[in-house]
Coordinates of C-alpha atoms in Angstrom, one line a residue:
Chain A
M107 CA 0.0 0.0 0.0
I108 CA 1.0 3.6 -0.2
E109 CA 1.1 5.6 3.0
I110 CA 1.3 9.3 2.8
S111 CA 1.6 11.0 6.1
H112 CA 1.8 14.8 6.9
L113 CA 3.3 15.3 3.5
G114 CA 4.3 18.9 2.8
K115 CA 6.4 20.9 0.3
K116 CA 7.5 24.4 0.5
F117 CA 9.1 26.4 -2.3
G118 CA 10.6 29.4 -0.4
D119 CA 7.6 30.9 1.3
A120 CA 5.0 29.3 -1.0
E121 CA 3.5 26.1 0.2
A122 CA 2.7 23.8 -2.7
V123 CA 1.5 20.9 -0.6
I124 CA 0.2 21.2 2.9
N125 CA -0.1 18.3 5.4
L126 CA -1.4 15.7 3.0
N127 CA -2.5 12.4 4.6
L128 CA -3.7 9.5 2.4
N129 CA -3.6 5.7 2.4
L130 CA -4.0 3.8 -0.8
V131 CA -4.6 0.0 -1.0
P132 CA -4.2 -2.3 -4.0
G133 CA -7.2 -2.2 -6.3
E134 CA -7.7 1.5 -5.9
I135 CA -7.5 3.7 -9.0
L136 CA -7.2 7.1 -7.6
G137 CA -8.1 10.2 -9.6
F138 CA -6.1 13.1 -8.5
L139 CA -8.1 16.3 -9.3
G140 CA -7.3 19.9 -8.8
P141 CA -6.9 23.2 -10.7
N142 CA -3.6 23.9 -12.4
G143 CA -1.0 24.7 -9.8
A144 CA -2.9 22.9 -7.1
G145 CA 0.1 20.8 -6.1
K146 CA -0.8 17.6 -8.1
S147 CA 2.5 17.3 -10.0
T148 CA 4.5 18.3 -6.9
T149 CA 2.8 15.5 -4.9
M150 CA 3.5 13.0 -7.7
K151 CA 7.1 14.1 -7.8
M152 CA 7.4 13.4 -4.1
L153 CA 5.6 10.0 -4.4
T154 CA 8.1 8.9 -7.0
G155 CA 11.2 10.1 -5.2
F156 CA 12.1 12.8 -7.7
M157 CA 11.6 15.6 -5.2
N158 CA 12.3 15.5 -1.5
P159 CA 9.4 16.6 0.7
S160 CA 9.9 19.5 3.1
S161 CA 8.0 17.5 5.8
G162 CA 6.2 14.2 6.2
H163 CA 6.8 10.8 4.7
V164 CA 5.7 8.6 1.8
K165 CA 6.0 4.9 2.1
I166 CA 5.5 2.5 -0.8
F167 CA 4.7 -0.9 0.5
G168 CA 6.8 -0.1 3.6
H169 CA 9.7 1.5 1.7
D170 CA 10.2 5.1 2.6
V171 CA 10.9 7.0 -0.7
M172 CA 13.5 9.2 1.0
S173 CA 15.5 6.7 3.1
D174 CA 14.9 3.6 1.0
R175 CA 14.4 5.3 -2.4
I176 CA 15.6 2.7 -4.8
E177 CA 13.5 -0.2 -3.3
A178 CA 10.5 2.1 -3.4
Q179 CA 11.2 3.1 -7.0
K180 CA 11.5 -0.5 -8.1
L181 CA 7.8 -0.9 -7.3
I182 CA 6.7 2.2 -9.2
G183 CA 6.0 2.9 -12.8
Y184 CA 5.9 6.6 -13.5
L185 CA 4.8 8.8 -16.4
P186 CA 6.0 12.3 -15.6
E187 CA 4.0 15.3 -16.8
G188 CA 4.4 15.8 -20.6
A189 CA 5.8 12.3 -21.0
P190 CA 9.5 13.3 -21.4
A191 CA 11.7 10.8 -23.2
Y192 CA 15.2 10.7 -24.8
E193 CA 14.0 12.0 -28.1
E194 CA 17.1 11.1 -30.1
M195 CA 16.5 7.4 -29.4
T196 CA 14.2 5.1 -31.4
T197 CA 11.1 3.7 -29.6
Q198 CA 12.8 0.3 -29.5
S199 CA 16.2 1.4 -28.1
Y200 CA 14.5 3.7 -25.6
L201 CA 12.3 0.9 -24.2
G202 CA 15.3 -1.4 -24.3
F203 CA 17.2 1.1 -22.2
I204 CA 14.4 1.3 -19.6
A205 CA 14.1 -2.5 -19.5
E206 CA 17.8 -2.8 -18.8
V207 CA 17.6 -0.3 -16.0
R208 CA 14.7 -2.2 -14.6
G209 CA 16.9 -5.3 -14.5
F210 CA 15.9 -7.3 -17.6
S211 CA 18.4 -8.6 -20.0
G212 CA 18.6 -11.0 -22.9
L213 CA 15.4 -12.8 -23.9
E214 CA 13.5 -11.4 -21.0
K215 CA 14.3 -7.9 -22.0
K216 CA 13.3 -8.6 -25.6
K217 CA 10.0 -10.2 -24.4
R218 CA 9.2 -7.2 -22.1
V219 CA 9.8 -4.7 -24.9
E220 CA 7.8 -6.6 -27.4
E221 CA 4.9 -7.0 -24.9
V222 CA 4.6 -3.3 -24.2
I223 CA 4.9 -2.5 -27.9
V224 CA 1.9 -4.7 -28.6
K225 CA 0.0 -3.4 -25.6
M226 CA 0.5 0.2 -26.5
S227 CA 0.1 -0.4 -30.3
L228 CA 3.6 1.0 -31.0
D229 CA 4.5 -1.5 -33.7
K230 CA 4.4 1.1 -36.5
V231 CA 6.9 3.3 -34.8
V232 CA 9.4 0.8 -33.3
H233 CA 12.3 2.0 -35.4
Q234 CA 11.3 5.7 -35.5
K235 CA 13.1 8.3 -33.4
I236 CA 10.9 9.5 -30.6
E237 CA 11.4 13.2 -31.7
T238 CA 9.6 12.4 -35.0
L239 CA 6.5 10.9 -33.3
S240 CA 3.2 12.6 -32.9
K241 CA 2.0 13.6 -29.4
G242 CA -0.2 10.6 -29.1
F243 CA 2.6 8.2 -29.9
K244 CA 5.0 10.0 -27.5
R245 CA 2.4 9.7 -24.7
R246 CA 2.0 6.0 -25.5
V247 CA 5.8 5.5 -25.5
G248 CA 5.8 7.2 -22.0
L249 CA 3.1 4.8 -20.8
A250 CA 5.0 1.8 -22.3
Q251 CA 8.1 2.6 -20.3
A252 CA 6.0 3.0 -17.1
I253 CA 4.4 -0.4 -17.4
I254 CA 7.4 -2.4 -18.8
H255 CA 8.2 -4.0 -15.5
D256 CA 4.6 -4.6 -14.6
P257 CA 4.8 -2.4 -11.5
I258 CA 2.5 -2.8 -8.5
V259 CA 2.2 1.0 -8.3
L260 CA 1.5 3.1 -11.3
I261 CA 1.7 6.9 -11.1
L262 CA 0.5 8.7 -14.2
D263 CA 0.7 12.5 -14.5
E264 CA -2.0 13.6 -17.0
P265 CA -1.8 10.4 -19.1
T266 CA -4.4 11.5 -21.6
D267 CA -3.4 15.1 -22.0
G268 CA -3.2 16.0 -25.7
L269 CA -4.6 12.7 -27.0
D270 CA -7.5 12.5 -29.4
P271 CA -10.8 10.8 -28.2
N272 CA -9.7 7.4 -29.7
Q273 CA -6.4 7.5 -28.0
K274 CA -8.0 8.6 -24.7
H275 CA -10.3 5.6 -24.9
Q276 CA -7.3 3.3 -25.5
V277 CA -5.4 4.6 -22.5
R278 CA -8.4 4.4 -20.3
S279 CA -9.1 0.8 -21.3
L280 CA -5.5 0.0 -20.6
I281 CA -5.7 1.5 -17.1
K282 CA -8.9 -0.4 -16.4
S283 CA -7.5 -3.6 -17.7
L284 CA -4.6 -3.5 -15.2
S285 CA -4.7 -6.2 -12.6
K286 CA -6.8 -5.7 -9.5
E287 CA -3.8 -5.9 -7.2
K288 CA -2.3 -2.6 -8.4
I289 CA -2.5 0.9 -7.1
V290 CA -3.0 3.4 -9.8
V291 CA -2.8 7.2 -9.3
I292 CA -3.8 9.4 -12.2
S293 CA -3.7 13.2 -12.1
T294 CA -5.9 15.0 -14.5
H295 CA -8.1 18.0 -14.9
I296 CA -10.4 16.2 -17.3
L297 CA -13.4 15.3 -15.1
E298 CA -14.9 12.7 -17.4
E299 CA -11.8 10.7 -17.0
V300 CA -12.5 10.3 -13.3
T301 CA -15.9 8.7 -13.8
A302 CA -14.5 6.7 -16.7
V303 CA -11.6 4.9 -14.9
C304 CA -11.3 5.8 -11.2
N305 CA -12.9 4.3 -8.1
R306 CA -11.7 7.0 -5.8
V307 CA -11.3 10.7 -6.3
I308 CA -9.4 13.3 -4.3
I309 CA -9.5 17.0 -5.0
I310 CA -6.7 19.3 -3.9
S311 CA -6.5 23.0 -4.3
E312 CA -3.7 25.3 -3.1
G313 CA -2.0 22.3 -1.7
K314 CA -4.8 21.2 0.6
L315 CA -6.9 18.1 0.4
L316 CA -10.5 19.2 0.0
S317 CA -12.4 16.1 -0.9
D318 CA -11.9 12.3 -0.8
C319 CA -14.7 10.0 -2.0
S320 CA -15.9 7.8 -4.9
P321 CA -16.7 9.4 -8.2
H322 CA -20.4 8.5 -7.6
E323 CA -20.4 10.3 -4.3
L324 CA -18.8 13.3 -5.9
E325 CA -21.6 13.4 -8.5
K326 CA -24.1 13.3 -5.7
K327 CA -22.7 16.6 -4.4
S328 CA -23.9 18.2 -7.6
A329 CA -27.2 20.1 -7.4
F330 CA -28.0 18.5 -10.7
Y331 CA -27.8 15.0 -9.2
G332 CA -31.3 13.4 -9.4
A333 CA -32.8 16.3 -11.4
V334 CA -35.0 15.5 -14.4
S335 CA -34.9 17.3 -17.7
I336 CA -37.9 17.4 -20.0
E337 CA -37.7 18.7 -23.5
F338 CA -40.6 20.1 -25.4
H339 CA -41.3 21.7 -28.8
V340 CA -40.6 25.4 -28.6
D341 CA -44.2 26.4 -29.0
V342 CA -45.4 24.8 -25.7
D343 CA -46.0 27.2 -22.9
L344 CA -43.6 26.0 -20.3
N345 CA -44.6 28.4 -17.6
A346 CA -47.9 26.6 -17.2
V347 CA -46.1 23.2 -16.9
S348 CA -43.7 24.7 -14.5
D349 CA -46.4 26.0 -12.2
A350 CA -48.1 22.7 -12.2
L351 CA -44.9 20.8 -11.3
I352 CA -43.8 23.2 -8.5
S353 CA -46.9 22.3 -6.6
L354 CA -45.6 18.7 -6.2
S355 CA -44.1 18.0 -2.8
E356 CA -41.2 16.1 -4.3
V357 CA -40.1 19.1 -6.4
D358 CA -37.7 21.7 -5.0
K359 CA -37.5 24.0 -7.9
V360 CA -38.0 24.2 -11.7
Q361 CA -35.8 25.9 -14.2
V362 CA -37.2 27.0 -17.5
A363 CA -35.1 27.5 -20.6
D364 CA -35.8 27.3 -24.4
G365 CA -37.9 24.2 -24.8
L366 CA -36.4 22.7 -21.7
L367 CA -37.5 22.2 -18.1
T368 CA -35.1 21.1 -15.5
V369 CA -36.8 19.9 -12.3
Y370 CA -34.8 19.6 -9.1
P371 CA -35.9 17.2 -6.4
V372 CA -36.1 17.8 -2.7
A373 CA -33.6 15.6 -0.7
T374 CA -33.8 12.0 -1.9
A375 CA -37.0 12.0 -3.9
K376 CA -37.1 9.6 -6.9
L377 CA -38.2 12.4 -9.2
Y378 CA -38.3 10.5 -12.5
T379 CA -41.0 8.1 -11.4
V380 CA -43.0 10.9 -9.8
L381 CA -42.9 13.1 -12.9
Y382 CA -43.6 10.2 -15.2
N383 CA -46.7 9.3 -13.2
F384 CA -47.8 13.0 -13.0
F385 CA -47.6 13.4 -16.7
H386 CA -49.4 10.2 -17.4
Q387 CA -52.2 10.9 -14.9
N388 CA -52.8 14.4 -16.3
G389 CA -52.6 13.3 -19.9
M390 CA -49.7 15.7 -20.4
F391 CA -47.9 13.3 -22.6
E392 CA -50.7 13.8 -25.1
S393 CA -51.4 17.5 -24.5
K394 CA -47.8 18.8 -24.1
K395 CA -46.0 16.2 -26.2
P396 CA -42.7 16.2 -24.5
T397 CA -40.0 15.0 -26.9
A398 CA -37.6 13.7 -24.2
M399 CA -37.5 13.1 -20.5
Y400 CA -34.3 12.0 -18.7
L401 CA -32.7 11.7 -15.3
E402 CA -29.6 14.0 -14.9
K403 CA -26.4 12.7 -13.5
G404 CA -24.4 14.9 -11.3
K405 CA -22.3 17.4 -13.1
L406 CA -18.7 17.0 -11.9
D407 CA -17.7 20.4 -13.4
D408 CA -20.1 22.1 -11.0
V409 CA -18.9 20.1 -8.0
F410 CA -15.3 20.7 -9.0
R411 CA -15.9 24.5 -9.1
Q412 CA -17.9 24.4 -6.0
I413 CA -15.2 22.6 -4.0
T414 CA -12.1 24.4 -5.4
Q415 CA -13.5 27.9 -5.5
G416 CA -16.1 27.6 -2.8
D417 CA -18.8 28.9 -5.2
A418 CA -22.3 27.7 -5.2
A419 CA -22.9 25.6 -8.3
Chain B
M18 CA 28.0 -1.6 -11.6
N19 CA 25.5 -2.8 -14.1
H20 CA 23.6 0.5 -14.0
L21 CA 26.8 2.3 -14.5
F22 CA 27.4 0.4 -17.7
I23 CA 23.8 0.9 -18.9
V24 CA 23.9 4.7 -18.4
T25 CA 27.3 5.0 -20.0
K26 CA 26.2 3.0 -23.0
R27 CA 23.0 5.1 -23.5
E28 CA 24.9 8.4 -23.2
L29 CA 27.7 7.3 -25.5
S30 CA 25.3 6.1 -28.2
S31 CA 23.4 9.4 -28.0
Y32 CA 26.6 11.2 -29.0
F33 CA 26.6 9.2 -32.2
V34 CA 22.9 9.3 -32.9
T35 CA 22.9 13.1 -32.8
Q36 CA 25.6 14.7 -34.9
L37 CA 27.5 15.9 -31.9
A38 CA 30.1 13.1 -32.1
Y39 CA 31.0 13.7 -35.7
V40 CA 31.2 17.5 -35.4
F41 CA 33.3 17.2 -32.2
I42 CA 35.7 14.7 -33.6
L43 CA 36.1 16.6 -36.8
M44 CA 36.7 19.9 -35.1
F45 CA 39.1 18.3 -32.6
L46 CA 41.2 16.8 -35.4
I47 CA 41.2 19.9 -37.6
L48 CA 42.1 22.2 -34.7
S49 CA 44.8 19.9 -33.2
G50 CA 46.2 19.7 -36.7
V51 CA 46.2 23.5 -37.2
F52 CA 47.7 24.1 -33.8
T53 CA 50.4 21.5 -34.3
F54 CA 51.5 22.3 -37.8
Y55 CA 51.0 26.1 -38.1
I56 CA 51.3 27.4 -34.6
G57 CA 53.4 24.7 -33.1
D58 CA 55.7 24.6 -36.1
L59 CA 56.0 20.8 -36.0
Y60 CA 58.1 20.7 -39.1
E61 CA 60.3 23.7 -38.5
R62 CA 61.4 22.5 -35.1
G63 CA 63.2 19.7 -36.8
Q64 CA 62.5 17.3 -33.9
A65 CA 60.5 14.1 -34.3
D66 CA 58.2 14.4 -31.3
L67 CA 54.7 15.6 -30.5
R68 CA 55.4 18.2 -28.0
P69 CA 53.7 21.0 -30.0
F70 CA 50.7 18.8 -30.3
F71 CA 50.3 18.1 -26.7
G72 CA 51.3 21.6 -25.6
F73 CA 48.1 23.0 -27.1
H74 CA 45.8 20.4 -25.5
P75 CA 44.8 22.4 -22.4
W76 CA 43.7 25.3 -24.7
L77 CA 41.9 23.0 -27.1
Y78 CA 40.1 21.3 -24.2
L79 CA 39.2 24.7 -22.7
F80 CA 36.5 25.3 -25.3
L81 CA 35.9 21.9 -26.8
V82 CA 35.3 19.9 -23.6
P83 CA 32.6 22.3 -22.2
A84 CA 30.9 21.8 -25.5
I85 CA 30.6 18.1 -24.7
S86 CA 30.0 18.4 -21.0
M87 CA 27.4 21.3 -21.1
R88 CA 24.7 18.9 -22.2
L89 CA 25.3 16.3 -19.5
W90 CA 22.7 17.6 -17.1
S91 CA 21.4 20.9 -18.6
E92 CA 19.8 19.0 -21.5
E93 CA 18.1 16.5 -19.2
R94 CA 16.7 19.3 -17.0
K95 CA 15.5 21.3 -20.0
S96 CA 13.8 18.4 -21.7
G97 CA 12.4 17.0 -18.5
T98 CA 14.1 13.6 -18.9
I99 CA 15.8 14.3 -15.6
E100 CA 12.5 13.3 -13.9
L101 CA 12.5 10.1 -15.7
L102 CA 16.1 9.3 -15.0
M103 CA 15.9 10.2 -11.3
T104 CA 12.8 8.1 -10.8
L105 CA 14.4 5.0 -12.2
P106 CA 15.8 2.7 -9.5
M107 CA 19.4 3.7 -9.8
T108 CA 21.8 5.3 -7.4
R109 CA 22.7 9.0 -8.1
S110 CA 26.4 8.1 -8.2
S111 CA 26.0 5.5 -10.9
I112 CA 24.2 8.1 -13.0
V113 CA 26.8 10.8 -12.4
L114 CA 29.6 8.4 -13.0
G115 CA 28.0 6.8 -16.0
K116 CA 27.5 10.2 -17.7
F117 CA 31.1 11.2 -16.9
L118 CA 32.5 7.9 -18.2
A119 CA 30.6 8.3 -21.5
A120 CA 32.0 11.8 -22.1
W121 CA 35.5 10.7 -21.0
L122 CA 35.5 7.6 -23.2
F123 CA 34.3 9.8 -26.1
T124 CA 37.2 12.3 -25.7
G125 CA 39.5 9.2 -25.5
L126 CA 38.2 8.2 -28.9
A127 CA 38.8 11.6 -30.3
L128 CA 42.3 11.6 -28.9
T129 CA 42.9 8.1 -30.4
L130 CA 41.9 9.3 -33.8
T131 CA 44.8 11.8 -33.8
F132 CA 47.0 8.7 -34.5
P133 CA 48.0 9.9 -38.0
L134 CA 50.1 12.5 -36.2
W135 CA 51.9 9.8 -34.4
I136 CA 52.4 7.9 -37.7
T137 CA 53.7 11.1 -39.3
V138 CA 56.4 11.7 -36.7
N139 CA 57.4 8.1 -36.8
Y140 CA 57.7 8.3 -40.5
L141 CA 59.8 11.5 -40.3
G142 CA 62.1 10.4 -37.6
N143 CA 62.6 8.2 -34.5
P144 CA 60.5 9.8 -31.7
D145 CA 60.4 8.4 -28.2
N146 CA 57.2 6.5 -28.5
G147 CA 57.1 5.9 -24.7
T148 CA 57.0 9.6 -24.2
I149 CA 54.2 10.0 -26.7
L150 CA 52.2 7.2 -25.0
A151 CA 52.7 8.8 -21.6
S152 CA 51.6 12.2 -23.1
Y153 CA 48.5 10.6 -24.6
I154 CA 47.5 9.1 -21.2
G155 CA 48.3 12.3 -19.4
S156 CA 46.2 14.3 -21.9
W157 CA 43.3 11.9 -21.5
F158 CA 43.4 12.3 -17.7
M159 CA 43.5 16.1 -18.1
A160 CA 40.4 15.9 -20.3
G161 CA 38.8 13.9 -17.5
G162 CA 39.4 16.8 -15.2
F163 CA 37.8 19.2 -17.6
I164 CA 34.8 17.0 -18.1
A165 CA 34.3 16.5 -14.3
V166 CA 34.3 20.3 -13.9
G167 CA 31.9 20.6 -16.8
S168 CA 29.6 18.0 -15.4
C169 CA 29.3 19.9 -12.1
M170 CA 28.7 23.2 -13.9
S171 CA 26.1 21.6 -16.2
A172 CA 24.2 20.2 -13.1
L173 CA 24.0 23.8 -11.9
S174 CA 22.0 25.2 -14.7
K175 CA 19.1 24.4 -17.1
S176 CA 20.8 26.5 -19.8
Q177 CA 23.5 24.8 -21.8
V178 CA 25.0 28.2 -22.7
I179 CA 25.4 29.1 -19.0
A180 CA 26.8 25.6 -18.4
F181 CA 29.3 26.2 -21.2
I182 CA 30.5 29.6 -20.0
L183 CA 30.7 28.5 -16.4
S184 CA 32.8 25.4 -17.2
A185 CA 35.1 27.4 -19.6
V186 CA 35.7 30.0 -16.9
V187 CA 36.3 27.5 -14.1
C188 CA 38.6 25.4 -16.4
L189 CA 40.5 28.6 -17.4
L190 CA 41.1 29.3 -13.7
F191 CA 42.4 25.8 -13.3
I192 CA 44.8 26.3 -16.2
M193 CA 45.9 29.7 -15.2
A194 CA 46.5 28.9 -11.6
G195 CA 50.1 28.0 -12.5
F196 CA 50.7 31.0 -14.7
P197 CA 53.0 33.9 -13.5
M198 CA 50.2 36.4 -14.3
V199 CA 47.9 34.7 -11.7
L200 CA 50.7 33.8 -9.3
D201 CA 52.1 37.4 -9.4
I202 CA 48.9 38.7 -8.0
F203 CA 49.2 36.6 -5.0
E204 CA 53.0 36.7 -4.6
A205 CA 53.2 39.9 -2.7
W206 CA 50.8 39.1 0.1
V207 CA 50.4 35.4 0.3
P208 CA 52.8 33.1 2.1
L209 CA 55.0 31.0 -0.1
R210 CA 53.3 27.8 1.0
V211 CA 49.9 29.0 -0.1
L212 CA 51.4 30.2 -3.4
D213 CA 52.7 26.7 -4.0
G214 CA 49.3 25.4 -3.1
I215 CA 47.6 27.6 -5.8
A216 CA 50.3 26.8 -8.3
S217 CA 49.9 23.1 -7.6
L218 CA 46.2 23.3 -8.5
S219 CA 47.1 24.2 -12.0
F220 CA 46.2 21.8 -14.8
L221 CA 49.0 23.3 -16.7
S222 CA 51.9 22.6 -14.3
H223 CA 50.8 19.0 -13.9
F224 CA 50.3 18.6 -17.6
Q225 CA 53.5 20.2 -18.7
A226 CA 55.5 17.5 -16.9
I227 CA 53.3 14.9 -18.6
S228 CA 53.7 16.5 -22.0
K229 CA 57.5 16.3 -21.6
G230 CA 57.0 12.6 -21.2
V231 CA 57.3 12.4 -17.4
L232 CA 54.3 10.4 -16.4
S233 CA 54.5 10.6 -12.7
L234 CA 52.0 9.0 -10.4
G235 CA 51.6 12.3 -8.6
D236 CA 50.3 14.1 -11.7
I237 CA 47.9 11.3 -12.6
L238 CA 46.7 11.2 -9.0
Y239 CA 46.2 15.0 -9.1
F240 CA 43.9 14.6 -12.1
I241 CA 42.1 11.7 -10.5
S242 CA 41.4 13.7 -7.4
V243 CA 40.1 16.7 -9.5
I244 CA 37.8 14.2 -11.2
A245 CA 36.7 12.7 -8.0
A246 CA 36.2 16.0 -6.3
F247 CA 34.0 17.5 -9.1
L248 CA 32.0 14.3 -9.6
L249 CA 31.3 14.3 -5.9
A250 CA 30.3 17.9 -6.2
T251 CA 28.0 16.9 -9.1
V252 CA 26.3 14.3 -6.9
V253 CA 25.8 17.0 -4.2
V254 CA 24.4 19.5 -6.7
V255 CA 22.0 16.9 -8.2
E256 CA 20.8 16.0 -4.7
L257 CA 20.3 19.6 -3.8
K258 CA 18.4 20.4 -6.9
Q259 CA 16.1 17.5 -6.1
A260 CA 15.2 19.2 -2.8
N261 CA 13.8 22.2 -4.7

């Protein structure tokens, strides 16, 4: 497991990370959210032994990253921000170099390199210099070097940044396909990524841990969570519908926009069923002819803003 | 030990993948030729030896070696690969030493490729080949001193230009330490023992003995300690940079 206790980092007077406490167990895929400059990358640099903390400790399966750095680093696969690589090398020689450093030689080295080339679909660029590769390929080379030794801890700093939707999908599938015994930490500011791959989310801002829960729980914090949107043709008088709905005890408030009603529930009301029955009983499906009716999921963007800026969503 | 070899191999091959290796070797050969024949008057001296050739080495290294060493760390820092390198399970010292060895072996190769000069003097006369071999070894160790200084300076800065200038200046100080113009400044107010100390730090005074063919253990030990001291300093600088 990863134990982070009282972790702090100061740059001069500026505090980048303040008293961070966190335990991660195998099987957890942690989404590390926060605005730019929140301290995400700094934390990852400290987890991987690149940067020394100003205070506190990080232990990777019992190995302190400061006092027992090399043993800790053997367990970690790391993709630094921007996926830096020795650009003058070819994909193959670069991955070969990483494999050698990771202690593989001969046939085992060859096998490991071939495996990650297949896994990350790099076969077309094996003999190409990394400097000539597109951003997507570079990112995949970076991921390939991170997983070449099948690490039990995988730390990925913005793994899908700059990738197109297909490539993002591929990277996410890869992360999800990793064995259940691993700990994966992904930093990102793409919120959809969190719901797509993570089973735990933390939000930090200005170096402080602000939220720690599952993506589902995070969605629940959104005012949108459990709301129902109903679409109508533009010529329907929505104010009348709105007035009718607001009288329901399960409805908290109704928002009216062009051809769209958004109905917010009180507390834990199951609004969709309530509204469906109401429309059905009052013949409104025939009279108002709604074109669509659907349950809203929480909007992570709102929750994110709410938590990191303290604004009401 | 194994990591040392892996790092050295990667660094060394990167010299050849980029054009750096070829440009450096070509320049080294051209300049050492120019120095030896035109400025050093190899022919006119009428002696079959390579003293003019070796005599210019400190000056040749002064600006060619920083050109090699400036990239050792600055480039890693600039491109971000330092983060990759430092998070791989290797000791800092094997990385520092591996990078140094790559650069040192590379200058050794450049030095070896000056062998046509050796053939020339052997064709022209009967030089003392033992002296020439001793000078080659001495020159290589001096190059090692320059590289170690350059490695430390490169670790200090993200900018290769700054690394180049810093190493050239520090190396110049090491060369000049034995010169009258530097020693004269100190002569008036510094005790003789200190003056000797400053003079003994000079690359030049140690190398001059070597270039005359006197390969004393003391001179080689001097260059080895310069190398060791600056590589140790490099490890310290790398560790300190990590804290920030």
